XYZ file of C-alpha atoms in Angstrom:
488
model
C -30.383 0.748 3.769
C -27.213 -0.560 5.397
C -27.321 -0.400 9.191
C -24.670 1.922 10.596
C -22.200 0.385 13.019
C -18.849 1.121 14.570
C -15.873 0.708 12.241
C -12.460 -0.652 13.211
C -9.992 -0.150 10.363
C -6.575 -1.822 10.454
C -3.976 -0.720 7.936
C -0.421 -1.990 7.647
C 2.503 -0.791 5.560
C 3.965 -2.738 2.635
C 2.072 -6.018 3.100
C 2.425 -8.233 0.038
C -1.101 -9.693 -0.393
C 0.313 -13.161 -1.078
C 1.786 -13.386 2.439
C -1.267 -14.564 4.374
C -2.490 -18.053 5.044
C -5.954 -17.096 3.811
C -4.549 -15.966 0.447
C -2.902 -19.322 -0.138
C 0.563 -19.011 1.386
C 1.778 -22.328 2.730
C 4.381 -20.692 4.946
C 2.867 -17.432 6.264
C 1.692 -17.538 9.887
C -1.269 -15.159 10.085
C -3.944 -16.892 12.199
C -5.806 -13.729 13.194
C -6.092 -12.368 9.661
C -7.074 -15.848 8.487
C -9.818 -15.944 11.123
C -11.015 -12.494 10.044
C -11.228 -13.701 6.431
C -13.113 -16.820 7.566
C -15.858 -14.703 9.079
C -15.866 -12.003 6.411
C -15.149 -11.302 2.752
C -11.641 -11.310 1.304
C -11.119 -9.361 -1.904
C -8.545 -11.372 -3.827
C -8.029 -8.783 -6.602
C -7.566 -5.645 -4.498
C -5.111 -2.866 -5.407
C -3.708 0.358 -4.122
C -3.964 3.208 -6.617
C -0.306 4.249 -6.445
C 2.311 1.901 -4.939
C 4.197 4.189 -2.525
C 3.272 5.365 0.959
C 2.327 9.027 0.502
C 0.296 8.846 -2.725
C -1.372 5.581 -1.668
C -2.497 7.063 1.637
C -3.710 10.287 0.031
C -5.915 8.270 -2.331
C -7.182 6.062 0.476
C -8.167 9.158 2.483
C -9.904 11.031 -0.323
C -11.237 8.376 -2.693
C -9.688 10.283 -5.623
C -6.855 9.319 -7.945
C -3.382 10.835 -7.641
C -3.781 12.651 -10.971
C -6.718 14.555 -9.435
C -5.041 15.215 -6.082
C -1.468 16.127 -7.003
C 0.093 13.987 -4.247
C 2.419 12.576 -6.876
C 5.172 11.114 -4.711
C 6.618 10.803 -1.206
C 7.568 14.496 -1.209
C 4.011 15.791 -1.715
C 1.951 14.621 1.267
C -1.743 15.003 1.979
C -2.342 18.238 3.913
C -5.994 17.847 4.874
C -7.279 20.340 2.285
C -9.040 17.773 0.095
C -12.187 16.218 1.523
C -11.598 12.869 3.217
C -13.902 10.128 4.399
C -12.700 10.682 7.984
C -13.607 14.376 7.838
C -17.045 13.544 6.444
C -17.741 11.005 9.172
C -16.310 13.251 11.900
C -18.390 16.198 10.713
C -21.499 14.020 10.915
C -20.953 13.870 14.682
C -19.001 10.645 15.090
C -15.711 10.135 16.885
C -13.044 9.284 14.289
C -9.709 8.547 15.961
C -6.415 7.621 14.282
C -3.678 5.742 16.115
C -0.312 5.260 14.414
C 1.135 5.994 10.977
C -0.667 8.456 8.728
C 2.210 9.777 6.585
C 0.400 13.061 5.967
C 2.135 16.449 6.090
C 1.668 17.314 9.751
C -0.624 17.146 12.764
C -0.690 20.946 12.578
C -3.108 20.452 9.658
C -6.704 19.461 10.249
C -6.517 16.014 8.685
C -10.146 15.220 9.410
C -9.777 13.129 12.570
C -11.237 13.859 15.971
C -7.866 12.916 17.437
C -4.485 11.678 16.206
C -2.668 9.476 18.738
C 1.104 8.901 18.290
C 0.885 9.828 14.590
C 3.773 9.341 12.189
C 3.933 11.972 9.467
C 6.479 12.682 6.737
C 9.926 13.912 7.734
C 10.029 17.674 8.444
C 6.651 18.143 6.793
C 8.220 17.653 3.334
C 9.024 13.947 3.090
C 11.478 12.335 0.684
C 12.749 15.055 -1.661
C 14.717 12.513 -3.687
C 11.404 11.481 -5.259
C 11.366 14.798 -7.125
C 14.361 13.771 -9.268
C 12.886 11.967 -12.269
C 15.636 12.341 -14.887
C 19.182 11.028 -14.623
C 18.055 8.964 -11.673
C 20.524 8.985 -8.795
C 21.495 5.890 -6.857
C 19.559 6.482 -3.684
C 21.268 6.589 -0.286
C 20.313 4.186 2.465
C 19.459 1.249 0.203
C 22.006 -0.991 1.935
C 19.994 -0.769 5.131
C 17.315 -3.186 3.954
C 19.746 -6.098 3.782
C 21.846 -4.947 6.726
C 18.843 -4.733 9.070
C 17.477 -8.183 8.227
C 17.687 -10.420 11.281
C 16.253 -11.185 14.720
C 15.628 -8.423 17.236
C 13.568 -5.354 17.963
C 13.574 -2.061 16.058
C 12.027 1.359 16.572
C 9.243 0.112 14.295
C 8.369 -2.987 16.317
C 8.396 -0.851 19.483
C 6.104 1.651 17.753
C 3.689 -1.069 16.628
C 3.501 -2.527 20.136
C 2.650 0.955 21.412
C -0.011 1.404 18.724
C -1.639 -1.923 19.699
C -1.550 -1.010 23.403
C -3.079 2.409 22.808
C -5.794 0.933 20.581
C -6.761 -1.477 23.357
C -6.884 1.339 25.912
C -9.034 3.407 23.534
C -11.501 0.531 23.057
C -11.725 -0.047 26.797
C -12.537 3.614 27.388
C -15.025 3.683 24.518
C -16.872 0.642 25.888
C -17.656 2.630 29.038
C -19.255 5.497 27.090
C -22.903 5.799 26.143
C -23.248 7.017 22.564
C -25.851 6.682 19.821
C -23.350 7.579 17.102
C -21.046 4.955 15.549
C -17.350 5.537 16.111
C -14.397 4.862 13.832
C -10.998 3.700 15.061
C -8.232 3.799 12.431
C -5.311 1.674 13.668
C -2.291 2.064 11.412
C 0.755 -0.173 11.924
C 4.147 0.115 10.188
C 4.969 -3.614 9.927
C 5.959 -5.354 7.721
C 7.765 -2.311 6.246
C 11.544 -2.594 6.556
C 13.817 -2.510 8.598
C 13.489 -6.276 8.255
C 14.252 -6.796 11.930
C 11.690 -9.205 13.350
C 11.257 -10.336 16.975
C 13.288 -13.554 17.361
C 10.318 -15.837 17.991
C 8.943 -14.779 14.606
C 12.229 -14.494 12.688
C 13.601 -17.959 13.476
C 10.293 -19.642 12.657
C 11.088 -18.846 9.021
C 14.876 -18.602 8.901
C 15.194 -22.165 10.195
C 12.510 -23.497 7.867
C 14.186 -25.633 5.152
C 11.128 -25.127 2.929
C 11.414 -21.326 2.866
C 10.458 -20.491 -0.743
C 12.978 -18.485 -2.780
C 11.895 -15.330 -4.629
C 10.494 -16.105 -8.057
C 12.489 -15.173 -11.168
C 15.387 -14.320 -8.867
C 18.218 -15.743 -10.949
C 20.063 -13.207 -13.088
C 19.001 -14.974 -16.288
C 15.351 -15.146 -15.200
C 14.800 -11.463 -14.467
C 12.696 -9.514 -17.002
C 14.684 -6.920 -18.932
C 12.113 -4.134 -19.109
C 13.510 -0.549 -19.084
C 11.151 0.582 -16.299
C 12.459 -2.215 -14.076
C 16.050 -1.425 -15.033
C 15.513 2.204 -13.983
C 14.144 1.157 -10.613
C 16.878 -1.429 -9.975
C 19.554 1.149 -10.846
C 18.164 3.876 -8.604
C 17.162 1.633 -5.704
C 19.635 -1.268 -5.928
C 18.471 -3.093 -2.805
C 19.399 -6.446 -4.259
C 23.077 -5.499 -4.601
C 23.302 -5.925 -0.827
C 21.474 -9.251 -0.694
C 24.728 -10.687 -1.964
C 24.617 -14.165 -0.429
C 21.997 -16.874 0.059
C 22.192 -16.245 3.812
C 21.280 -12.573 3.381
C 18.383 -13.411 1.070
C 17.146 -15.973 3.606
C 17.459 -13.383 6.386
C 15.528 -10.829 4.312
C 12.712 -13.263 3.607
C 12.604 -14.455 7.232
C 12.610 -10.877 8.515
C 9.701 -9.929 6.276
C 7.670 -13.069 6.996
C 8.414 -12.630 10.690
C 7.129 -9.065 10.590
C 3.927 -10.271 8.909
C 3.447 -12.699 11.828
C 4.279 -9.943 14.318
C 1.724 -7.667 12.631
C -0.886 -10.425 12.797
C -0.140 -10.817 16.515
C -0.752 -7.103 17.167
C -4.001 -7.139 15.188
C -5.101 -10.218 17.148
C -4.531 -8.419 20.441
C -6.719 -5.499 19.379
C -9.472 -7.776 18.048
C -9.436 -9.782 21.296
C -9.839 -6.553 23.223
C -12.810 -5.620 21.039
C -14.421 -8.912 22.042
C -13.639 -8.485 25.748
C -15.144 -5.003 25.693
C -18.418 -6.349 24.302
C -18.110 -4.263 21.121
C -17.574 -6.981 18.504
C -21.226 -7.456 17.532
C -21.609 -3.717 16.885
C -18.418 -3.261 14.891
C -17.340 -3.972 11.327
C -13.633 -4.706 10.854
C -11.550 -3.814 7.793
C -7.968 -4.837 7.075
C -5.805 -3.541 4.232
C -2.293 -2.224 3.533
C -1.133 0.932 1.788
C 0.682 -1.109 -0.894
C 2.666 -4.328 -1.240
C 6.328 -5.411 -1.362
C 8.225 -7.105 -4.207
C 10.160 -9.229 -1.696
C 12.972 -10.157 -4.041
C 10.747 -11.267 -6.932
C 12.532 -10.524 -10.246
C 15.487 -9.251 -8.202
C 13.442 -6.332 -6.860
C 12.767 -5.279 -3.263
C 10.521 -2.451 -2.143
C 7.472 -1.340 -4.104
C 6.599 1.034 -7.019
C 5.985 -1.646 -9.666
C 2.606 -2.716 -10.990
C 3.157 -6.402 -10.253
C 0.751 -8.176 -7.918
C 3.312 -8.227 -5.098
C 3.623 -4.426 -5.133
C 0.412 -2.837 -6.429
C -1.767 -5.573 -4.948
C -2.981 -5.239 -1.366
C -4.723 -7.468 1.147
C -8.330 -6.406 1.755
C -10.691 -8.133 4.187
C -14.004 -6.810 5.519
C -15.991 -8.642 8.196
C -19.312 -7.737 9.734
C -22.926 -7.009 8.892
C -23.597 -6.705 5.177
C -20.668 -8.843 3.986
C -20.456 -12.513 3.152
C -19.033 -15.017 5.629
C -16.012 -16.942 4.400
C -16.500 -15.388 0.977
C -13.769 -14.632 -1.560
C -14.576 -11.885 -4.066
C -12.403 -12.039 -7.190
C -13.875 -8.864 -8.700
C -11.180 -6.167 -9.102
C -11.402 -3.432 -6.475
C -9.093 -0.688 -5.247
C -8.643 1.764 -2.408
C -10.883 4.386 -4.026
C -13.751 2.025 -3.195
C -13.169 2.454 0.535
C -14.387 6.071 0.744
C -18.010 5.238 -0.230
C -17.804 1.978 1.746
C -16.847 3.757 4.966
C -19.577 6.387 4.521
C -22.191 3.677 4.045
C -20.847 1.644 6.981
C -21.347 4.584 9.352
C -24.632 5.839 7.930
C -23.293 9.016 6.300
C -25.108 10.078 3.130
C -23.042 10.697 -0.009
C -23.161 14.372 -1.046
C -23.886 15.640 -4.576
C -20.298 16.940 -4.646
C -19.133 13.345 -4.251
C -21.025 12.061 -7.289
C -17.837 12.110 -9.355
C -15.855 9.915 -6.986
C -14.543 6.922 -8.967
C -15.137 4.323 -6.248
C -18.131 2.131 -5.534
C -19.293 0.882 -2.152
C -17.996 -2.602 -1.450
C -21.327 -3.419 0.188
C -22.472 -3.802 -3.428
C -19.281 -4.980 -5.087
C -18.632 -8.071 -2.962
C -21.682 -9.742 -4.550
C -20.483 -9.018 -8.105
C -18.710 -11.641 -10.185
C -17.186 -9.544 -12.965
C -17.360 -6.381 -14.996
C -15.073 -4.023 -13.059
C -11.636 -2.598 -13.760
C -9.063 -1.425 -11.218
C -6.763 1.503 -12.082
C -3.391 2.504 -10.652
C -0.675 4.997 -11.563
C 2.829 5.844 -10.373
C 4.972 8.968 -10.704
C 7.635 8.739 -8.011
C 10.830 7.145 -6.741
C 13.048 5.206 -9.113
C 10.956 5.980 -12.197
C 11.891 8.099 -15.200
C 8.411 7.842 -16.617
C 4.834 7.307 -15.530
C 3.352 3.830 -15.155
C -0.377 3.082 -15.396
C -2.228 -0.174 -14.707
C -5.619 -1.501 -15.707
C -6.770 -4.819 -14.246
C -9.966 -6.484 -15.437
C -11.315 -9.948 -14.658
C -8.578 -11.752 -16.571
C -5.852 -9.419 -17.797
C -3.478 -6.832 -16.405
C -2.323 -4.095 -18.779
C 0.577 -1.788 -17.861
C 1.247 1.337 -19.907
C 4.525 3.247 -19.630
C 5.043 6.630 -21.241
C 7.898 6.118 -23.711
C 8.468 2.444 -22.835
C 6.839 -0.762 -24.140
C 3.567 -1.811 -22.545
C 3.154 -5.084 -20.662
C 0.271 -7.536 -20.638
C -0.348 -10.484 -18.333
C -3.090 -13.109 -18.340
C -3.702 -13.507 -14.611
C -6.071 -16.422 -15.071
C -3.394 -18.660 -16.624
C -0.316 -16.816 -15.359
C -1.118 -15.496 -11.850
C 2.589 -15.104 -11.045
C 3.104 -12.758 -14.031
C 6.021 -14.691 -15.478
C 5.021 -14.299 -19.127
C 4.593 -10.851 -20.685
C 2.267 -11.253 -23.680
C 2.549 -7.725 -25.049
C 4.918 -8.597 -27.919
C 2.707 -11.378 -29.296
C 0.996 -10.437 -32.596
C -2.240 -12.094 -31.490
C -2.475 -9.663 -28.562
C -2.253 -6.502 -30.677
C -6.010 -5.851 -30.726
C -6.242 -6.398 -26.986
C -3.443 -3.903 -26.377
C -5.184 -1.322 -28.565
C -8.444 -1.836 -26.683
C -6.713 -1.495 -23.320
C -4.939 1.714 -24.346
C -8.237 3.130 -25.568
C -9.790 2.297 -22.207
C -6.848 3.806 -20.311
C -7.436 7.072 -22.149
C -10.935 7.220 -20.669
C -9.224 7.457 -17.261
C -6.618 10.028 -18.293
C -4.294 11.305 -20.975
C -1.214 9.387 -19.788
C 1.326 11.640 -21.524
C -0.318 14.824 -20.256
C -0.507 13.517 -16.700
C 3.134 12.428 -16.854
C 4.156 15.890 -18.053
C 2.075 17.588 -15.367
C 3.598 15.495 -12.585
C 7.141 16.171 -13.801
C 6.511 19.916 -14.113
C 5.256 20.086 -10.524
C 8.187 17.982 -9.312
C 10.717 20.133 -11.170
C 9.286 23.327 -9.677
C 9.274 21.855 -6.181
C 12.844 20.600 -6.606
C 13.944 24.141 -7.496
C 12.038 25.457 -4.478
C 14.077 23.149 -2.247
C 17.414 24.286 -3.688
C 17.749 22.101 -6.758
C 19.073 18.680 -7.601
C 22.567 19.044 -6.160
C 21.370 20.396 -2.825
C 18.865 17.555 -2.446
C 21.512 14.966 -3.337
C 23.992 16.542 -0.945
C 21.512 16.315 1.921
C 20.824 12.675 1.084
C 17.788 10.599 1.907
C 16.669 8.090 4.510
C 15.812 4.430 4.181
C 12.522 4.712 6.098
C 10.534 7.383 7.916
C 11.401 7.530 11.609
C 8.942 6.436 14.274
C 7.759 9.200 16.636
C 10.540 10.156 19.020
C 13.336 9.046 16.689
C 15.248 11.002 14.049
C 15.692 10.350 10.347
C 19.189 9.210 9.371
C 20.175 10.780 6.051
C 22.623 9.082 3.693
C 23.949 10.730 0.553
C 22.694 9.688 -2.836
C 25.069 9.452 -5.784
């Protein structure tokens, strides 16, 4: 039986898993995350289950896939009604506190935490209504802001993250003075490195002035893959149109890399406080992100693709029960965290949870093969559903109505060569589709998501009203207002 301990969970927003020193980046500056990986287990094939904030976070909370939850997109947030791991642990008698971004519907809901400190939830309790438009995709408003914000400085997001780190340290100090026999959970949720790509100068210029700053892969116009799903996304969210000079691309990359370093700095401050408070030996630490970031690869910025940069996530767990300096290449995903967190805090799994798709990572980290990770997407910039299966060697992506994709990640880890059209891969594609259909009926799920989205769009006044109101480039930090810009 795994010994229960305290649990400190760090989550970031939009952290491309390749941008850490411990994952092989020669340019990323992430000493605290690297140190965490050195004393724990890093899962090198970890995935979110839907690459956008709201659905990813709903899955992470509940351990269930989007198709089972109905949190299809950024306009259908988690409302606390489905059982979550934090509710289960809280109801067992433990203190489960969240500090920072949750991106649920509202703090007026019981989201399963003992306390929510400076939470960020979706705008007006409804989120991004533009996600509900799935046909005749509009060009989204606010997309210019990603390039325009890239540079040195402070933003409402960096101020928010500094506040989150400060409050987490104060919470740990207070907790160290308490006498309790129950393990506690502290969920510290930062917004970096999510855009705006405004990084504190000491971090920004470290990369902007680096002559070896690597350029995005497949960035040239002739190199970009011409898949219809990617064309849809690039049309609706044309971020790259505004990265219209080498200087702007360099600023975007430096801003993002700088925010990764800034994030690492905040995490380091909280981990140092844990040590100073004498709590480190009694506490397991987890680090992950809600999803990744394309970061210019293939001419794409943002998320919502099934490429490694977007659907992949960093995942590190350190503490009792996990290997030291170990790298686990077995595919895992966020649904595995629900049973992991229950086991870490000594909470028994209920019979009603027998159908959860995840498996405790206390067991998985020792495995060498034999698992498959699943992801799906039904939101922004997509006319049709996308589904991913990742096994030990291959990644299969199925699109309703569009050609499938297939990548051999052993020999092509950068996903530069789509094998799906090769005759010799036909049997593999058939086998993968057959396996996908054990997870869901992809056409039926696609139709269900679109029916719900259409009904909700009508409820909010219809397509034209939503377009007239516009959308926002990122959710505002607490105390700031969303800035709406019209779509077209």
